[in-house]
Amino acid sequence: MDPILFYGVPSGCSFGSIVALEWLGRPYRLCRVAMPNVVTSDAYRRINPVAETPALVTAEGEVIAESLAILNHLGALSLDRGLSFPQGTRGFDRLNQMLAFLNTSFFNGFSPLFHILEHEVEPSARAALRAYGAAKLAKAHADLEAMFGDGPWLLGDQRSLADAYFIGVARWTQYHDVLDRRDYPGLQRLFEALERDPAVQFAHAIERGEAPAPGPAFRGEISLDDALRQPRAG
């Protein structure tokens, strides 16, 4: 069985896992999960009881949730691609540190702002959340810019799975007019380079519902109902 990645639309952080799968070139299928209705359904909770995307059903039928866990799992299967590193090495520690920062501080900076978009909030609370989110995002971008250094990629000269996760989260600034990424030239340069990447363009097309043709890696989309019929471990 080909692994199945459950990705959220619109604009889920699962975007990064799609990019990673394309970079790694291993066979996989995709299952589209609309947010918030389908992701919180009883059907999808059979995949991930937390009702979040992404989730990955492996070739062995095991379910892995959370972007950091999925990316580390995929990287360990494809060390020959140079996008990850063996556990216990300095490279792995640096990658894991960067992924952890992106998954907590960078991602979390957007949380107050998405709360405003997704919930009815009184004007005073809206203003407080917007200011709080803007401050968190400014700090996260400044910290990441400092961590970034002068290399073309987050870890320096070598592209890694951290770059795939970065592009899936960094694009969220389009929804929130609180920060200009051009104030962080290293991050802006990285963002523009990744937006030109064929795997990133592929992931955008997937989210738009354009259904690119299956290939050696991407084996096509599968419905949630059909995915639930696939054998799973346990």
PDB file of C-alpha atoms in Angstrom:
ATOM      1  CA  MET A   1       0.000   0.000   0.000  1.00  0.00           C
ATOM      2  CA  ASP A   2       1.246   3.460  -0.841  1.00  0.00           C
ATOM      3  CA  PRO A   3       1.448   5.860   2.116  1.00  0.00           C
ATOM      4  CA  ILE A   4      -1.436   8.341   2.298  1.00  0.00           C
ATOM      5  CA  LEU A   5      -0.952  11.929   3.435  1.00  0.00           C
ATOM      6  CA  PHE A   6      -4.101  13.629   4.738  1.00  0.00           C
ATOM      7  CA  TYR A   7      -3.728  17.325   3.974  1.00  0.00           C
ATOM      8  CA  GLY A   8      -5.899  20.220   5.105  1.00  0.00           C
ATOM      9  CA  VAL A   9      -7.432  22.920   2.943  1.00  0.00           C
ATOM     10  CA  PRO A  10      -7.455  25.818   2.779  1.00  0.00           C
ATOM     11  CA  SER A  11      -3.768  26.537   3.430  1.00  0.00           C
ATOM     12  CA  GLY A  12      -2.967  23.848   5.997  1.00  0.00           C
ATOM     13  CA  CYS A  13       0.535  23.442   7.391  1.00  0.00           C
ATOM     14  CA  SER A  14       0.385  20.007   5.709  1.00  0.00           C
ATOM     15  CA  PHE A  15       1.564  21.909   2.607  1.00  0.00           C
ATOM     16  CA  GLY A  16       5.126  21.370   3.831  1.00  0.00           C
ATOM     17  CA  SER A  17       4.660  17.606   3.976  1.00  0.00           C
ATOM     18  CA  ILE A  18       3.445  17.586   0.356  1.00  0.00           C
ATOM     19  CA  VAL A  19       6.569  19.496  -0.678  1.00  0.00           C
ATOM     20  CA  ALA A  20       8.723  17.058   1.296  1.00  0.00           C
ATOM     21  CA  LEU A  21       7.121  14.029  -0.350  1.00  0.00           C
ATOM     22  CA  GLU A  22       7.799  15.512  -3.781  1.00  0.00           C
ATOM     23  CA  TRP A  23      11.416  16.266  -2.912  1.00  0.00           C
ATOM     24  CA  LEU A  24      11.938  12.779  -1.521  1.00  0.00           C
ATOM     25  CA  GLY A  25      10.414  11.096  -4.569  1.00  0.00           C
ATOM     26  CA  ARG A  26       8.863   8.165  -2.682  1.00  0.00           C
ATOM     27  CA  PRO A  27       5.439   6.859  -3.832  1.00  0.00           C
ATOM     28  CA  TYR A  28       2.488   8.379  -1.973  1.00  0.00           C
ATOM     29  CA  ARG A  29      -1.178   9.300  -2.292  1.00  0.00           C
ATOM     30  CA  LEU A  30      -3.055  12.312  -0.998  1.00  0.00           C
ATOM     31  CA  CYS A  31      -6.387  12.653   0.773  1.00  0.00           C
ATOM     32  CA  ARG A  32      -7.995  16.102   0.786  1.00  0.00           C
ATOM     33  CA  VAL A  33      -9.527  17.158   4.116  1.00  0.00           C
ATOM     34  CA  ALA A  34     -11.638  20.324   4.214  1.00  0.00           C
ATOM     35  CA  MET A  35     -11.269  22.492   7.307  1.00  0.00           C
ATOM     36  CA  PRO A  36     -13.065  22.953   9.604  1.00  0.00           C
ATOM     37  CA  ASN A  37     -15.992  20.671   8.702  1.00  0.00           C
ATOM     38  CA  VAL A  38     -14.386  17.440   7.492  1.00  0.00           C
ATOM     39  CA  VAL A  39     -11.319  17.622   9.737  1.00  0.00           C
ATOM     40  CA  THR A  40     -13.584  17.614  12.811  1.00  0.00           C
ATOM     41  CA  SER A  41     -15.886  14.864  11.508  1.00  0.00           C
ATOM     42  CA  ASP A  42     -16.242  11.476  13.131  1.00  0.00           C
ATOM     43  CA  ALA A  43     -14.902   9.924   9.927  1.00  0.00           C
ATOM     44  CA  TYR A  44     -11.606  11.820   9.981  1.00  0.00           C
ATOM     45  CA  ARG A  45     -11.229  11.327  13.739  1.00  0.00           C
ATOM     46  CA  ARG A  46     -10.814   7.643  12.913  1.00  0.00           C
ATOM     47  CA  ILE A  47      -7.511   8.705  11.336  1.00  0.00           C
ATOM     48  CA  ASN A  48      -6.506  11.368  13.853  1.00  0.00           C
ATOM     49  CA  PRO A  49      -8.615  11.704  17.020  1.00  0.00           C
ATOM     50  CA  VAL A  50      -7.133  15.189  17.581  1.00  0.00           C
ATOM     51  CA  ALA A  51      -8.904  16.324  14.374  1.00  0.00           C
ATOM     52  CA  GLU A  52      -5.897  18.036  12.829  1.00  0.00           C
ATOM     53  CA  THR A  53      -3.889  17.708   9.645  1.00  0.00           C
ATOM     54  CA  PRO A  54      -1.475  16.504   8.502  1.00  0.00           C
ATOM     55  CA  ALA A  55      -1.662  12.814   9.230  1.00  0.00           C
ATOM     56  CA  LEU A  56       0.206  10.073   7.425  1.00  0.00           C
ATOM     57  CA  VAL A  57      -0.838   6.449   7.046  1.00  0.00           C
ATOM     58  CA  THR A  58       2.377   4.585   6.304  1.00  0.00           C
ATOM     59  CA  ALA A  59       2.813   1.700   3.889  1.00  0.00           C
ATOM     60  CA  GLU A  60       2.514  -0.601   6.924  1.00  0.00           C
ATOM     61  CA  GLY A  61      -0.807   0.970   7.964  1.00  0.00           C
ATOM     62  CA  GLU A  62       0.563   2.902  10.953  1.00  0.00           C
ATOM     63  CA  VAL A  63      -0.805   6.408  11.541  1.00  0.00           C
ATOM     64  CA  ILE A  64       1.592   9.276  12.259  1.00  0.00           C
ATOM     65  CA  ALA A  65       0.285  12.732  13.148  1.00  0.00           C
ATOM     66  CA  GLU A  66       2.027  16.104  13.646  1.00  0.00           C
ATOM     67  CA  SER A  67       4.228  17.716  11.006  1.00  0.00           C
ATOM     68  CA  LEU A  68       7.486  17.312  12.911  1.00  0.00           C
ATOM     69  CA  ALA A  69       6.912  13.574  13.424  1.00  0.00           C
ATOM     70  CA  ILE A  70       5.875  13.057   9.805  1.00  0.00           C
ATOM     71  CA  LEU A  71       8.865  14.933   8.405  1.00  0.00           C
ATOM     72  CA  ASN A  72      11.320  13.072  10.622  1.00  0.00           C
ATOM     73  CA  HIS A  73       9.717   9.765   9.594  1.00  0.00           C
ATOM     74  CA  LEU A  74       9.943  10.607   5.900  1.00  0.00           C
ATOM     75  CA  GLY A  75      13.485  11.888   6.207  1.00  0.00           C
ATOM     76  CA  ALA A  76      14.676   8.723   7.917  1.00  0.00           C
ATOM     77  CA  LEU A  77      13.349   6.651   5.000  1.00  0.00           C
ATOM     78  CA  SER A  78      15.216   8.708   2.403  1.00  0.00           C
ATOM     79  CA  LEU A  79      18.593   9.667   3.847  1.00  0.00           C
ATOM     80  CA  ASP A  80      20.118   9.236   0.393  1.00  0.00           C
ATOM     81  CA  ARG A  81      18.268  12.354  -0.772  1.00  0.00           C
ATOM     82  CA  GLY A  82      20.306  14.593   1.531  1.00  0.00           C
ATOM     83  CA  LEU A  83      17.249  16.318   2.992  1.00  0.00           C
ATOM     84  CA  SER A  84      17.635  14.764   6.437  1.00  0.00           C
ATOM     85  CA  PHE A  85      20.345  13.178   8.573  1.00  0.00           C
ATOM     86  CA  PRO A  86      20.872  10.017  10.625  1.00  0.00           C
ATOM     87  CA  GLN A  87      19.729  10.330  14.221  1.00  0.00           C
ATOM     88  CA  GLY A  88      22.622  10.950  16.573  1.00  0.00           C
ATOM     89  CA  THR A  89      24.519  13.173  14.132  1.00  0.00           C
ATOM     90  CA  ARG A  90      25.098  16.927  14.368  1.00  0.00           C
ATOM     91  CA  GLY A  91      23.085  17.376  11.180  1.00  0.00           C
ATOM     92  CA  PHE A  92      20.061  15.657  12.686  1.00  0.00           C
ATOM     93  CA  ASP A  93      20.277  17.779  15.826  1.00  0.00           C
ATOM     94  CA  ARG A  94      20.418  20.989  13.783  1.00  0.00           C
ATOM     95  CA  LEU A  95      17.498  19.888  11.606  1.00  0.00           C
ATOM     96  CA  ASN A  96      15.416  18.834  14.595  1.00  0.00           C
ATOM     97  CA  GLN A  97      16.144  22.123  16.359  1.00  0.00           C
ATOM     98  CA  MET A  98      15.045  24.105  13.305  1.00  0.00           C
ATOM     99  CA  LEU A  99      11.904  22.015  12.821  1.00  0.00           C
ATOM    100  CA  ALA A 100      11.047  22.406  16.504  1.00  0.00           C
ATOM    101  CA  PHE A 101      11.396  26.199  16.283  1.00  0.00           C
ATOM    102  CA  LEU A 102       9.238  26.336  13.163  1.00  0.00           C
ATOM    103  CA  ASN A 103       6.647  24.059  14.757  1.00  0.00           C
ATOM    104  CA  THR A 104       6.409  26.060  17.984  1.00  0.00           C
ATOM    105  CA  SER A 105       7.562  29.679  17.947  1.00  0.00           C
ATOM    106  CA  PHE A 106       7.103  30.397  14.214  1.00  0.00           C
ATOM    107  CA  PHE A 107       3.800  28.555  13.775  1.00  0.00           C
ATOM    108  CA  ASN A 108       2.471  29.752  17.109  1.00  0.00           C
ATOM    109  CA  GLY A 109       2.983  33.391  16.181  1.00  0.00           C
ATOM    110  CA  PHE A 110       0.072  33.078  13.763  1.00  0.00           C
ATOM    111  CA  SER A 111      -2.316  31.508  16.290  1.00  0.00           C
ATOM    112  CA  PRO A 112      -3.816  34.718  17.772  1.00  0.00           C
ATOM    113  CA  LEU A 113      -4.368  36.097  14.267  1.00  0.00           C
ATOM    114  CA  PHE A 114      -6.081  32.964  12.993  1.00  0.00           C
ATOM    115  CA  HIS A 115      -8.301  33.031  16.068  1.00  0.00           C
ATOM    116  CA  ILE A 116      -9.536  36.452  14.924  1.00  0.00           C
ATOM    117  CA  LEU A 117     -10.277  35.115  11.440  1.00  0.00           C
ATOM    118  CA  GLU A 118     -12.063  31.991  12.609  1.00  0.00           C
ATOM    119  CA  HIS A 119     -14.109  33.256  15.582  1.00  0.00           C
ATOM    120  CA  GLU A 120     -16.461  36.059  16.508  1.00  0.00           C
ATOM    121  CA  VAL A 121     -14.383  38.339  18.729  1.00  0.00           C
ATOM    122  CA  GLU A 122     -15.353  41.597  20.417  1.00  0.00           C
ATOM    123  CA  PRO A 123     -13.510  44.675  19.068  1.00  0.00           C
ATOM    124  CA  SER A 124     -11.393  45.192  22.181  1.00  0.00           C
ATOM    125  CA  ALA A 125     -10.351  41.545  22.268  1.00  0.00           C
ATOM    126  CA  ARG A 126      -9.704  41.627  18.516  1.00  0.00           C
ATOM    127  CA  ALA A 127      -7.330  44.567  18.920  1.00  0.00           C
ATOM    128  CA  ALA A 128      -5.508  42.870  21.793  1.00  0.00           C
ATOM    129  CA  LEU A 129      -5.137  39.596  19.892  1.00  0.00           C
ATOM    130  CA  ARG A 130      -3.926  41.410  16.784  1.00  0.00           C
ATOM    131  CA  ALA A 131      -1.282  43.319  18.746  1.00  0.00           C
ATOM    132  CA  TYR A 132      -0.221  40.150  20.559  1.00  0.00           C
ATOM    133  CA  GLY A 133       0.023  38.157  17.332  1.00  0.00           C
ATOM    134  CA  ALA A 134       1.936  40.931  15.576  1.00  0.00           C
ATOM    135  CA  ALA A 135       4.496  41.067  18.390  1.00  0.00           C
ATOM    136  CA  LYS A 136       4.893  37.277  18.444  1.00  0.00           C
ATOM    137  CA  LEU A 137       5.337  37.121  14.683  1.00  0.00           C
ATOM    138  CA  ALA A 138       7.861  39.959  14.627  1.00  0.00           C
ATOM    139  CA  LYS A 139       9.952  38.208  17.281  1.00  0.00           C
ATOM    140  CA  ALA A 140       9.688  34.823  15.548  1.00  0.00           C
ATOM    141  CA  HIS A 141      10.762  36.302  12.211  1.00  0.00           C
ATOM    142  CA  ALA A 142      13.645  38.210  13.804  1.00  0.00           C
ATOM    143  CA  ASP A 143      14.807  35.117  15.678  1.00  0.00           C
ATOM    144  CA  LEU A 144      14.585  32.960  12.567  1.00  0.00           C
ATOM    145  CA  GLU A 145      16.464  35.559  10.522  1.00  0.00           C
ATOM    146  CA  ALA A 146      19.249  35.463  13.110  1.00  0.00           C
ATOM    147  CA  MET A 147      19.312  31.654  13.106  1.00  0.00           C
ATOM    148  CA  PHE A 148      19.295  31.596   9.311  1.00  0.00           C
ATOM    149  CA  GLY A 149      22.713  33.162   8.669  1.00  0.00           C
ATOM    150  CA  ASP A 150      24.050  33.757   5.164  1.00  0.00           C
ATOM    151  CA  GLY A 151      23.385  30.394   3.510  1.00  0.00           C
ATOM    152  CA  PRO A 152      20.768  29.885   0.805  1.00  0.00           C
ATOM    153  CA  TRP A 153      18.783  27.466   2.995  1.00  0.00           C
ATOM    154  CA  LEU A 154      17.757  27.363   6.645  1.00  0.00           C
ATOM    155  CA  LEU A 155      20.581  24.981   7.535  1.00  0.00           C
ATOM    156  CA  GLY A 156      23.148  26.696   5.337  1.00  0.00           C
ATOM    157  CA  ASP A 157      24.333  25.284   2.011  1.00  0.00           C
ATOM    158  CA  GLN A 158      22.140  22.176   2.102  1.00  0.00           C
ATOM    159  CA  ARG A 159      18.395  22.177   1.437  1.00  0.00           C
ATOM    160  CA  SER A 160      16.499  20.212   4.086  1.00  0.00           C
ATOM    161  CA  LEU A 161      13.010  19.248   5.202  1.00  0.00           C
ATOM    162  CA  ALA A 162      13.001  22.380   7.369  1.00  0.00           C
ATOM    163  CA  ASP A 163      12.742  24.460   4.197  1.00  0.00           C
ATOM    164  CA  ALA A 164       9.694  22.461   3.115  1.00  0.00           C
ATOM    165  CA  TYR A 165       7.974  23.111   6.431  1.00  0.00           C
ATOM    166  CA  PHE A 166       8.976  26.790   6.404  1.00  0.00           C
ATOM    167  CA  ILE A 167       7.236  27.548   3.107  1.00  0.00           C
ATOM    168  CA  GLY A 168       3.983  25.973   4.273  1.00  0.00           C
ATOM    169  CA  VAL A 169       3.813  28.283   7.302  1.00  0.00           C
ATOM    170  CA  ALA A 170       5.564  31.442   6.055  1.00  0.00           C
ATOM    171  CA  ARG A 171       2.923  31.999   3.338  1.00  0.00           C
ATOM    172  CA  TRP A 172       0.314  32.699   6.022  1.00  0.00           C
ATOM    173  CA  THR A 173       1.455  36.324   6.196  1.00  0.00           C
ATOM    174  CA  GLN A 174      -0.843  36.869   3.188  1.00  0.00           C
ATOM    175  CA  TYR A 175      -3.843  36.568   5.514  1.00  0.00           C
ATOM    176  CA  HIS A 176      -2.591  38.960   8.186  1.00  0.00           C
ATOM    177  CA  ASP A 177      -1.413  42.483   7.425  1.00  0.00           C
ATOM    178  CA  VAL A 178       0.795  42.783  10.485  1.00  0.00           C
ATOM    179  CA  LEU A 179       4.258  42.124   9.098  1.00  0.00           C
ATOM    180  CA  ASP A 180       6.280  42.780   5.941  1.00  0.00           C
ATOM    181  CA  ARG A 181       8.595  39.857   5.255  1.00  0.00           C
ATOM    182  CA  ARG A 182      10.831  42.178   3.228  1.00  0.00           C
ATOM    183  CA  ASP A 183      12.038  43.556   6.555  1.00  0.00           C
ATOM    184  CA  TYR A 184      13.792  40.184   6.948  1.00  0.00           C
ATOM    185  CA  PRO A 185      15.835  39.935   3.733  1.00  0.00           C
ATOM    186  CA  GLY A 186      17.178  36.449   4.353  1.00  0.00           C
ATOM    187  CA  LEU A 187      13.708  35.016   4.908  1.00  0.00           C
ATOM    188  CA  GLN A 188      12.307  36.931   1.951  1.00  0.00           C
ATOM    189  CA  ARG A 189      15.072  35.570  -0.285  1.00  0.00           C
ATOM    190  CA  LEU A 190      14.379  32.030   0.928  1.00  0.00           C
ATOM    191  CA  PHE A 191      10.632  32.449   0.458  1.00  0.00           C
ATOM    192  CA  GLU A 192      11.048  33.654  -3.123  1.00  0.00           C
ATOM    193  CA  ALA A 193      13.453  30.819  -3.976  1.00  0.00           C
ATOM    194  CA  LEU A 194      11.053  28.222  -2.587  1.00  0.00           C
ATOM    195  CA  GLU A 195       8.063  29.709  -4.393  1.00  0.00           C
ATOM    196  CA  ARG A 196       9.924  29.032  -7.666  1.00  0.00           C
ATOM    197  CA  ASP A 197      10.529  25.391  -6.711  1.00  0.00           C
ATOM    198  CA  PRO A 198       8.539  22.846  -8.803  1.00  0.00           C
ATOM    199  CA  ALA A 199       7.489  20.882  -5.699  1.00  0.00           C
ATOM    200  CA  VAL A 200       6.119  24.042  -4.082  1.00  0.00           C
ATOM    201  CA  GLN A 201       4.241  24.929  -7.270  1.00  0.00           C
ATOM    202  CA  PHE A 202       2.914  21.356  -7.322  1.00  0.00           C
ATOM    203  CA  ALA A 203       1.638  21.722  -3.737  1.00  0.00           C
ATOM    204  CA  HIS A 204      -0.086  25.001  -4.622  1.00  0.00           C
ATOM    205  CA  ALA A 205      -1.801  23.274  -7.556  1.00  0.00           C
ATOM    206  CA  ILE A 206      -2.929  20.444  -5.272  1.00  0.00           C
ATOM    207  CA  GLU A 207      -4.462  22.914  -2.825  1.00  0.00           C
ATOM    208  CA  ARG A 208      -6.242  24.716  -5.669  1.00  0.00           C
ATOM    209  CA  GLY A 209      -7.809  21.389  -6.643  1.00  0.00           C
ATOM    210  CA  GLU A 210      -6.096  21.228 -10.033  1.00  0.00           C
ATOM    211  CA  ALA A 211      -5.200  17.538  -9.554  1.00  0.00           C
ATOM    212  CA  PRO A 212      -1.795  17.228 -11.255  1.00  0.00           C
ATOM    213  CA  ALA A 213      -1.296  14.001 -13.166  1.00  0.00           C
ATOM    214  CA  PRO A 214       0.037  11.055 -11.135  1.00  0.00           C
ATOM    215  CA  GLY A 215       3.735  10.290 -11.561  1.00  0.00           C
ATOM    216  CA  PRO A 216       6.520   8.138 -10.082  1.00  0.00           C
ATOM    217  CA  ALA A 217       5.999   9.668  -6.622  1.00  0.00           C
ATOM    218  CA  PHE A 218       2.478  11.105  -6.568  1.00  0.00           C
ATOM    219  CA  ARG A 219       0.063   8.236  -7.213  1.00  0.00           C
ATOM    220  CA  GLY A 220      -3.099  10.323  -7.193  1.00  0.00           C
ATOM    221  CA  GLU A 221      -5.757  11.422  -4.727  1.00  0.00           C
ATOM    222  CA  ILE A 222      -7.970   9.150  -2.661  1.00  0.00           C
ATOM    223  CA  SER A 223     -11.247  10.045  -0.978  1.00  0.00           C
ATOM    224  CA  LEU A 224     -11.586   9.927   2.794  1.00  0.00           C
ATOM    225  CA  ASP A 225     -14.127   7.116   2.490  1.00  0.00           C
ATOM    226  CA  ASP A 226     -11.752   5.041   0.361  1.00  0.00           C
ATOM    227  CA  ALA A 227      -8.810   5.848   2.627  1.00  0.00           C
ATOM    228  CA  LEU A 228     -10.755   4.565   5.611  1.00  0.00           C
ATOM    229  CA  ARG A 229     -11.211   1.237   3.818  1.00  0.00           C
ATOM    230  CA  GLN A 230      -7.448   0.762   3.534  1.00  0.00           C
ATOM    231  CA  PRO A 231      -5.914  -1.719   6.000  1.00  0.00           C
ATOM    232  CA  ARG A 232      -4.322  -0.124   9.044  1.00  0.00           C
ATOM    233  CA  ALA A 233      -2.160  -1.550  11.779  1.00  0.00           C
ATOM    234  CA  GLY A 234      -3.674  -2.326  15.157  1.00  0.00           C
TER     235      GLY A 234
END
